[in-house]
Tab-separated table of C-alpha atoms in Angstrom:
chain	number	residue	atom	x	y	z
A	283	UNK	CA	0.000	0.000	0.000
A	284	UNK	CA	2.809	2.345	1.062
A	285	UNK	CA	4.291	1.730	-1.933
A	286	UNK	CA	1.572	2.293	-4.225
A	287	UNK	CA	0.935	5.958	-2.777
A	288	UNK	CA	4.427	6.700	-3.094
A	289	UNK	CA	4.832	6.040	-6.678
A	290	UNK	CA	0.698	7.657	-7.725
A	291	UNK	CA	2.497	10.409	-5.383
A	292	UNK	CA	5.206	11.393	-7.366
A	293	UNK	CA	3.395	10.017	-10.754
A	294	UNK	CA	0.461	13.209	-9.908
A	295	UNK	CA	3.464	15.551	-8.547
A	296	UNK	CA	5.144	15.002	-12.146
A	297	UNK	CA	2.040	15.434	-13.716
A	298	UNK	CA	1.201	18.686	-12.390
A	299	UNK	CA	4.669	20.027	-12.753
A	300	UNK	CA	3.640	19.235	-17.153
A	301	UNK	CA	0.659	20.634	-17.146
A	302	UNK	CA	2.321	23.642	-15.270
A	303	UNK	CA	-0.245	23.575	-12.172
A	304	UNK	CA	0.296	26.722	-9.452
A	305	UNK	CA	3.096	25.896	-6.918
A	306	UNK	CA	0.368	26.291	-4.262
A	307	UNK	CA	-1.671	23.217	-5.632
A	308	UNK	CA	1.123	21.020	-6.756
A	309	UNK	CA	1.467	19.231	-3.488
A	310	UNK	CA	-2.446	19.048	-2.323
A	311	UNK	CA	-3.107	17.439	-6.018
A	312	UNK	CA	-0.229	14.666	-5.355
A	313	UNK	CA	-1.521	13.988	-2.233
A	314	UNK	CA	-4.649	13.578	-3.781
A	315	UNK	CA	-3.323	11.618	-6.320
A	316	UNK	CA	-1.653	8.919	-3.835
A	317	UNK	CA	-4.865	8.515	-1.662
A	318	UNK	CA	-7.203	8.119	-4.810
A	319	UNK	CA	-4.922	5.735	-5.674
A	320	UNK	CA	-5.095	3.598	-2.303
A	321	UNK	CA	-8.859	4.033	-2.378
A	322	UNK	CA	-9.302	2.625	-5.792
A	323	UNK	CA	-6.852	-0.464	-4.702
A	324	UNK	CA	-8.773	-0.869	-1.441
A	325	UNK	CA	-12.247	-1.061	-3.284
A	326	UNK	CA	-10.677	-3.354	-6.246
A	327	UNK	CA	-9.815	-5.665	-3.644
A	328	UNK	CA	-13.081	-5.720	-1.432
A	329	UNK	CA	-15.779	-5.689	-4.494
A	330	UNK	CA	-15.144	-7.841	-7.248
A	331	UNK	CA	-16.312	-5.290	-9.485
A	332	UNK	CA	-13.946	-2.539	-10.909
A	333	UNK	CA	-16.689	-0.267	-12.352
A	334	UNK	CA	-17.345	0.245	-8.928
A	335	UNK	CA	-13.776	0.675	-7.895
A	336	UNK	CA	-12.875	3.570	-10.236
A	337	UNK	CA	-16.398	4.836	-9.468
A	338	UNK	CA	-15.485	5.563	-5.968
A	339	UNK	CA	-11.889	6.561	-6.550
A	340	UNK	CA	-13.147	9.102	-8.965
A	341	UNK	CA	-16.028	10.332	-6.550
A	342	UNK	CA	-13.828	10.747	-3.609
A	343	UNK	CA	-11.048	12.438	-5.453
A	344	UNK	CA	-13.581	14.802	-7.254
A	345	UNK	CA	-15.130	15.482	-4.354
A	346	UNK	CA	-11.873	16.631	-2.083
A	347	UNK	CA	-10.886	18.708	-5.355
A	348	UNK	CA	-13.768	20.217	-5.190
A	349	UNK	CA	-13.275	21.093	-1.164
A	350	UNK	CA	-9.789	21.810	-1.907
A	351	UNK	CA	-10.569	24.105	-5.138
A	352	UNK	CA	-12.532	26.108	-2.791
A	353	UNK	CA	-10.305	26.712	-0.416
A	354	UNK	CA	-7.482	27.482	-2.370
A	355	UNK	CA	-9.412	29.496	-4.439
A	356	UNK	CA	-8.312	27.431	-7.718
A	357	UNK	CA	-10.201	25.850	-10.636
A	358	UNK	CA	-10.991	22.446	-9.785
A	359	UNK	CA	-9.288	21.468	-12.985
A	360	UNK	CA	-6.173	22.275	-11.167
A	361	UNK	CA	-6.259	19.411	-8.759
A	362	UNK	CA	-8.616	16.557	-10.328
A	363	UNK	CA	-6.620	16.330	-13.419
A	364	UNK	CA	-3.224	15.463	-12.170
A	365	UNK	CA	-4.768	13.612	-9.288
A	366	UNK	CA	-7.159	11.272	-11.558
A	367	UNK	CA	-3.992	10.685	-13.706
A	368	UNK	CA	-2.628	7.385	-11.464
A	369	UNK	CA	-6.271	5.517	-11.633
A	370	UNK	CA	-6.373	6.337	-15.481
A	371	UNK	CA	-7.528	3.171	-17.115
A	372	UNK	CA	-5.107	2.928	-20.139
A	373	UNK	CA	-4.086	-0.148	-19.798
A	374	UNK	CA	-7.236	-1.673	-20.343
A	375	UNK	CA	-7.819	0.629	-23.024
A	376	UNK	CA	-4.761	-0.110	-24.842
A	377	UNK	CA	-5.337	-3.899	-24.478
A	378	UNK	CA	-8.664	-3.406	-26.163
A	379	UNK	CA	-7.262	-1.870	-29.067
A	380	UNK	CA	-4.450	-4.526	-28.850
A	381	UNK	CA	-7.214	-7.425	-29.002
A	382	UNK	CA	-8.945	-5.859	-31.777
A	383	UNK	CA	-6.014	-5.536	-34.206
A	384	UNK	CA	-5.101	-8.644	-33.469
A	385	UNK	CA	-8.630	-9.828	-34.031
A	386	UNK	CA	-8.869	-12.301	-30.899
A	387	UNK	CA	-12.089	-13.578	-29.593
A	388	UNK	CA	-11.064	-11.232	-26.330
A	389	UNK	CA	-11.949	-8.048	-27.946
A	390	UNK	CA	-15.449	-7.118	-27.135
A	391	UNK	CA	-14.885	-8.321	-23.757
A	392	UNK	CA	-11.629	-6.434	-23.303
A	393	UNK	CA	-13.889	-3.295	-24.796
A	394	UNK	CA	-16.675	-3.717	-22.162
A	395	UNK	CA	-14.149	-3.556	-19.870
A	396	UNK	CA	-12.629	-0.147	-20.845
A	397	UNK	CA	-15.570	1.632	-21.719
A	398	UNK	CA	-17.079	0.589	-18.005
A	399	UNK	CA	-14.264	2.038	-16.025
A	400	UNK	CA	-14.305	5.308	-17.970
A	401	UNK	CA	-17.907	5.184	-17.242
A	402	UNK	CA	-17.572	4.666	-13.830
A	403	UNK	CA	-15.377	7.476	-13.783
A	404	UNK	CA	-17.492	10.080	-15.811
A	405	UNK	CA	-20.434	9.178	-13.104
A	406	UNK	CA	-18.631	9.594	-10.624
A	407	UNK	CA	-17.397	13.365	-11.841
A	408	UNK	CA	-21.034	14.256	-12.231
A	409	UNK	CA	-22.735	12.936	-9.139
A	410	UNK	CA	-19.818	14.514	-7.097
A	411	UNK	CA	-20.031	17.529	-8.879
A	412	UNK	CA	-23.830	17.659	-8.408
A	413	UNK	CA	-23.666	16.711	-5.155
A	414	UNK	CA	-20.965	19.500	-3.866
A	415	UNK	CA	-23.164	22.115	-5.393
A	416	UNK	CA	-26.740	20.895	-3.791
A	417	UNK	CA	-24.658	21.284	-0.331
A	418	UNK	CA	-22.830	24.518	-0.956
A	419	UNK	CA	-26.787	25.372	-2.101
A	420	UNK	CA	-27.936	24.256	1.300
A	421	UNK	CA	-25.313	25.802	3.304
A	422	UNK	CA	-25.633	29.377	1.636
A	423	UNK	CA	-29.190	29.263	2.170
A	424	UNK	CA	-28.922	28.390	5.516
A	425	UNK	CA	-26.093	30.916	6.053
A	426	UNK	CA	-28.962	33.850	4.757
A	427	UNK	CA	-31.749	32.642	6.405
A	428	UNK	CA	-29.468	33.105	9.882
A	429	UNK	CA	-28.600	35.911	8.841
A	430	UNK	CA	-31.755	37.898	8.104
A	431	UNK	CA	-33.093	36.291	11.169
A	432	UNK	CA	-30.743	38.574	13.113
A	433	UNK	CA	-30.735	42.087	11.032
């Protein structure tokens, strides 16, 4: 485990330092990066089921972007990107496209597979993303209704 958040670690710190991230979020975004990572490994092995596995990976690492874009006063872009980068299904992917050049009976199955995780993922983006605006929502309606209560 230690060993697979040290190496999505540095694989989202090099990331960010390409896409030429702020100094400020560099660090956040590979921490990020390393615990999506030992979520996603944590689920894979519990559930048998790895739409479900980069589903939640993707959810909780959307959803602390979101948090962290917030605070930091950053696009969210900023920190999912790099941090999403170590759970990136492209192995799959490129064994899909491997199987169907080669025209094996494992293609379609191979395919399946690829286009589920990426649709696990893309879910996952837009429930979180839903779901951390419905709260902020609630929160700054509560936060008005307080405060006309006492003007």
């Amino acid at each position: 485990m230690i060993r697979i958040f040290i190496i999505s670690f540095f694989a989202t710190l090099f990331t960010s330092i390409a896409f030429k991230a702020p100094n400020k979020a560099i660090l956040p975004a590979s921490f990020l990066g390393g615990f999506g990572s030992i979520i996603f490994m944590l689920v894979s092995k519990a559930v048998n089921y790895q739409m479900m596995s980069y589903f939640v990976a993707t959810f909780f690492i959307t959803v602390c972007s979101e948090f962290l874009a917030r605070l930091k006063k950053m696009p969210i872009t900023v920190f999912t990107v790099p941090s999403i980068f170590p759970i990136l299904p492209g192995v799959k992917i490129y064994t899909a496209v491997a199987y169907l050049f080669l025209k094996t009976g494992k293609a379609s199955e191979a395919i399946i597979e690829a286009i589920l995780a990426v649709l696990g993922m893309a879910m996952a983006m837009v429930l979180s993303s839903l779901l951390t605006k419905t709260i902020n929502k609630i929160i700054t309606f509560l936060f008005l209704k307080t405060n006309l209560q006492t003007k």
